[in-house]
């Protein structure tokens, strides 16, 4: 009896011609399984090519740091013991003594009277120490340095770009032992007092007990001296004869 070999095509065709449709179901299931496997299979990850280098990997040098520089502070003032009051000084007293030399007084008076409509200001330069008798704190105002300002009104004045070169030149000329001991400004026709802004300036810019503020009214020819960070008003106790 002759046996006919069934090919794969004939086998699939026989399944599809099955009256109960079982063959078609089997073929569809097989195709679905194959397609599903292809869709859910993770794509192959491509590994980066391996690079072969001779010797150990180069080492990165740490970033260089700038050298440490040591600089002595120049804004520390040492109080001089046994400081003498210059002859002919205007002497003011609060909880301390303030001596203003005639030269410094004349500079402030002349600069204040030069403009009676807008405020003016400047720096006070001198020495700080203790008196020979009683060791009382003493500030000597030796010089007054007027500062020009392009922002000045009848009730306000400020340090501006014009002020800085004059201030820097004065600081460079300070002899040893001399420091900025305070500031002065004018209140034309307003009287002698420290405003809220003046108190803030004194407290933040001149915070030491030995630093002073001088206020001049060139209209009323009046002047006041205020000491320390809180601006305690001093009394005039001696004038040159």
PDB file of C-alpha atoms in Angstrom, residues 107-212:
ATOM      1  CA  UNK A 107      37.720 124.900  58.841  1.00  0.00           C
ATOM      2  CA  UNK A 108      34.251 123.740  59.918  1.00  0.00           C
ATOM      3  CA  UNK A 109      32.951 127.290  60.437  1.00  0.00           C
ATOM      4  CA  UNK A 110      34.239 128.490  57.072  1.00  0.00           C
ATOM      5  CA  UNK A 111      32.873 125.487  55.180  1.00  0.00           C
ATOM      6  CA  UNK A 112      29.484 125.689  56.919  1.00  0.00           C
ATOM      7  CA  UNK A 113      29.023 129.406  56.219  1.00  0.00           C
ATOM      8  CA  UNK A 114      29.927 128.908  52.558  1.00  0.00           C
ATOM      9  CA  UNK A 115      26.417 127.592  51.833  1.00  0.00           C
ATOM     10  CA  UNK A 116      23.434 128.491  54.031  1.00  0.00           C
ATOM     11  CA  UNK A 117      20.833 126.891  51.757  1.00  0.00           C
ATOM     12  CA  UNK A 118      21.961 123.252  51.515  1.00  0.00           C
ATOM     13  CA  UNK A 119      23.585 120.883  53.965  1.00  0.00           C
ATOM     14  CA  UNK A 120      27.309 120.195  53.905  1.00  0.00           C
ATOM     15  CA  UNK A 121      29.405 117.514  55.519  1.00  0.00           C
ATOM     16  CA  UNK A 122      32.938 116.361  56.212  1.00  0.00           C
ATOM     17  CA  UNK A 123      35.257 114.095  58.210  1.00  0.00           C
ATOM     18  CA  UNK A 124      36.982 114.742  61.520  1.00  0.00           C
ATOM     19  CA  UNK A 125      40.557 113.563  61.998  1.00  0.00           C
ATOM     20  CA  UNK A 126      42.495 113.367  65.248  1.00  0.00           C
ATOM     21  CA  UNK A 127      43.819 111.289  68.118  1.00  0.00           C
ATOM     22  CA  UNK A 128      42.263 109.236  70.888  1.00  0.00           C
ATOM     23  CA  UNK A 129      43.522 108.415  74.362  1.00  0.00           C
ATOM     24  CA  UNK A 130      43.225 109.171  78.050  1.00  0.00           C
ATOM     25  CA  UNK A 131      43.976 112.365  79.922  1.00  0.00           C
ATOM     26  CA  UNK A 132      47.064 112.655  82.092  1.00  0.00           C
ATOM     27  CA  UNK A 133      44.982 113.327  85.199  1.00  0.00           C
ATOM     28  CA  UNK A 134      42.119 110.994  86.012  1.00  0.00           C
ATOM     29  CA  UNK A 135      42.571 108.844  82.899  1.00  0.00           C
ATOM     30  CA  UNK A 136      39.421 110.266  81.297  1.00  0.00           C
ATOM     31  CA  UNK A 137      38.644 109.257  77.724  1.00  0.00           C
ATOM     32  CA  UNK A 138      39.737 112.038  75.382  1.00  0.00           C
ATOM     33  CA  UNK A 139      39.184 112.624  71.662  1.00  0.00           C
ATOM     34  CA  UNK A 140      41.186 115.390  70.000  1.00  0.00           C
ATOM     35  CA  UNK A 141      39.815 116.741  66.721  1.00  0.00           C
ATOM     36  CA  UNK A 142      42.916 118.043  64.954  1.00  0.00           C
ATOM     37  CA  UNK A 143      41.599 118.480  61.405  1.00  0.00           C
ATOM     38  CA  UNK A 144      38.285 118.831  59.604  1.00  0.00           C
ATOM     39  CA  UNK A 145      38.137 117.504  56.032  1.00  0.00           C
ATOM     40  CA  UNK A 146      35.274 119.021  53.985  1.00  0.00           C
ATOM     41  CA  UNK A 147      33.732 116.593  51.505  1.00  0.00           C
ATOM     42  CA  UNK A 148      32.078 117.861  48.307  1.00  0.00           C
ATOM     43  CA  UNK A 149      28.717 116.295  47.464  1.00  0.00           C
ATOM     44  CA  UNK A 150      26.548 116.475  44.353  1.00  0.00           C
ATOM     45  CA  UNK A 151      23.532 115.254  46.318  1.00  0.00           C
ATOM     46  CA  UNK A 152      22.722 117.906  48.905  1.00  0.00           C
ATOM     47  CA  UNK A 153      19.445 119.614  49.753  1.00  0.00           C
ATOM     48  CA  UNK A 154      18.213 121.863  52.555  1.00  0.00           C
ATOM     49  CA  UNK A 155      17.579 118.794  54.695  1.00  0.00           C
ATOM     50  CA  UNK A 156      19.864 116.094  53.329  1.00  0.00           C
ATOM     51  CA  UNK A 157      23.463 115.434  52.281  1.00  0.00           C
ATOM     52  CA  UNK A 158      25.240 112.242  51.213  1.00  0.00           C
ATOM     53  CA  UNK A 159      28.679 111.013  50.263  1.00  0.00           C
ATOM     54  CA  UNK A 160      28.874 110.743  46.467  1.00  0.00           C
ATOM     55  CA  UNK A 161      31.485 109.937  43.837  1.00  0.00           C
ATOM     56  CA  UNK A 162      32.891 113.448  44.207  1.00  0.00           C
ATOM     57  CA  UNK A 163      33.479 112.862  47.924  1.00  0.00           C
ATOM     58  CA  UNK A 164      35.533 109.695  47.676  1.00  0.00           C
ATOM     59  CA  UNK A 165      38.739 111.016  46.046  1.00  0.00           C
ATOM     60  CA  UNK A 166      38.974 113.804  48.625  1.00  0.00           C
ATOM     61  CA  UNK A 167      38.383 111.348  51.452  1.00  0.00           C
ATOM     62  CA  UNK A 168      40.927 108.855  50.087  1.00  0.00           C
ATOM     63  CA  UNK A 169      43.575 111.560  49.711  1.00  0.00           C
ATOM     64  CA  UNK A 170      43.019 112.700  53.291  1.00  0.00           C
ATOM     65  CA  UNK A 171      43.291 109.159  54.632  1.00  0.00           C
ATOM     66  CA  UNK A 172      46.578 108.605  52.794  1.00  0.00           C
ATOM     67  CA  UNK A 173      48.020 111.675  54.527  1.00  0.00           C
ATOM     68  CA  UNK A 174      47.182 110.455  58.016  1.00  0.00           C
ATOM     69  CA  UNK A 175      50.320 110.482  60.185  1.00  0.00           C
ATOM     70  CA  UNK A 176      50.894 107.594  62.629  1.00  0.00           C
ATOM     71  CA  UNK A 177      48.420 107.540  65.491  1.00  0.00           C
ATOM     72  CA  UNK A 178      45.837 109.653  63.657  1.00  0.00           C
ATOM     73  CA  UNK A 179      42.411 108.271  62.770  1.00  0.00           C
ATOM     74  CA  UNK A 180      38.949 109.345  61.637  1.00  0.00           C
ATOM     75  CA  UNK A 181      37.394 110.342  64.960  1.00  0.00           C
ATOM     76  CA  UNK A 182      34.002 111.401  63.600  1.00  0.00           C
ATOM     77  CA  UNK A 183      32.104 113.554  61.136  1.00  0.00           C
ATOM     78  CA  UNK A 184      30.419 116.937  60.870  1.00  0.00           C
ATOM     79  CA  UNK A 185      27.503 118.298  58.881  1.00  0.00           C
ATOM     80  CA  UNK A 186      25.301 121.380  58.763  1.00  0.00           C
ATOM     81  CA  UNK A 187      21.620 122.099  59.481  1.00  0.00           C
ATOM     82  CA  UNK A 188      21.105 125.494  57.812  1.00  0.00           C
ATOM     83  CA  UNK A 189      18.383 127.316  59.754  1.00  0.00           C
ATOM     84  CA  UNK A 190      17.103 124.091  61.368  1.00  0.00           C
ATOM     85  CA  UNK A 191      18.946 124.127  64.698  1.00  0.00           C
ATOM     86  CA  UNK A 192      21.480 121.839  66.302  1.00  0.00           C
ATOM     87  CA  UNK A 193      20.350 118.220  66.850  1.00  0.00           C
ATOM     88  CA  UNK A 194      20.777 114.689  65.522  1.00  0.00           C
ATOM     89  CA  UNK A 195      17.907 113.543  63.323  1.00  0.00           C
ATOM     90  CA  UNK A 196      16.828 109.921  63.050  1.00  0.00           C
ATOM     91  CA  UNK A 197      19.024 109.555  59.975  1.00  0.00           C
ATOM     92  CA  UNK A 198      21.930 111.193  61.819  1.00  0.00           C
ATOM     93  CA  UNK A 199      21.547 108.769  64.721  1.00  0.00           C
ATOM     94  CA  UNK A 200      21.591 105.842  62.296  1.00  0.00           C
ATOM     95  CA  UNK A 201      24.733 107.174  60.609  1.00  0.00           C
ATOM     96  CA  UNK A 202      26.460 107.680  63.950  1.00  0.00           C
ATOM     97  CA  UNK A 203      25.473 104.249  65.221  1.00  0.00           C
ATOM     98  CA  UNK A 204      26.499 102.321  62.099  1.00  0.00           C
ATOM     99  CA  UNK A 205      29.460 104.308  60.756  1.00  0.00           C
ATOM    100  CA  UNK A 206      30.950 105.675  63.983  1.00  0.00           C
ATOM    101  CA  UNK A 207      30.153 103.013  66.587  1.00  0.00           C
ATOM    102  CA  UNK A 208      33.015 103.612  69.034  1.00  0.00           C
ATOM    103  CA  UNK A 209      32.654 105.492  72.313  1.00  0.00           C
ATOM    104  CA  UNK A 210      35.410 107.916  71.296  1.00  0.00           C
ATOM    105  CA  UNK A 211      33.870 108.889  67.941  1.00  0.00           C
ATOM    106  CA  UNK A 212      31.928 112.142  67.687  1.00  0.00           C
TER     107      UNK A 212
END
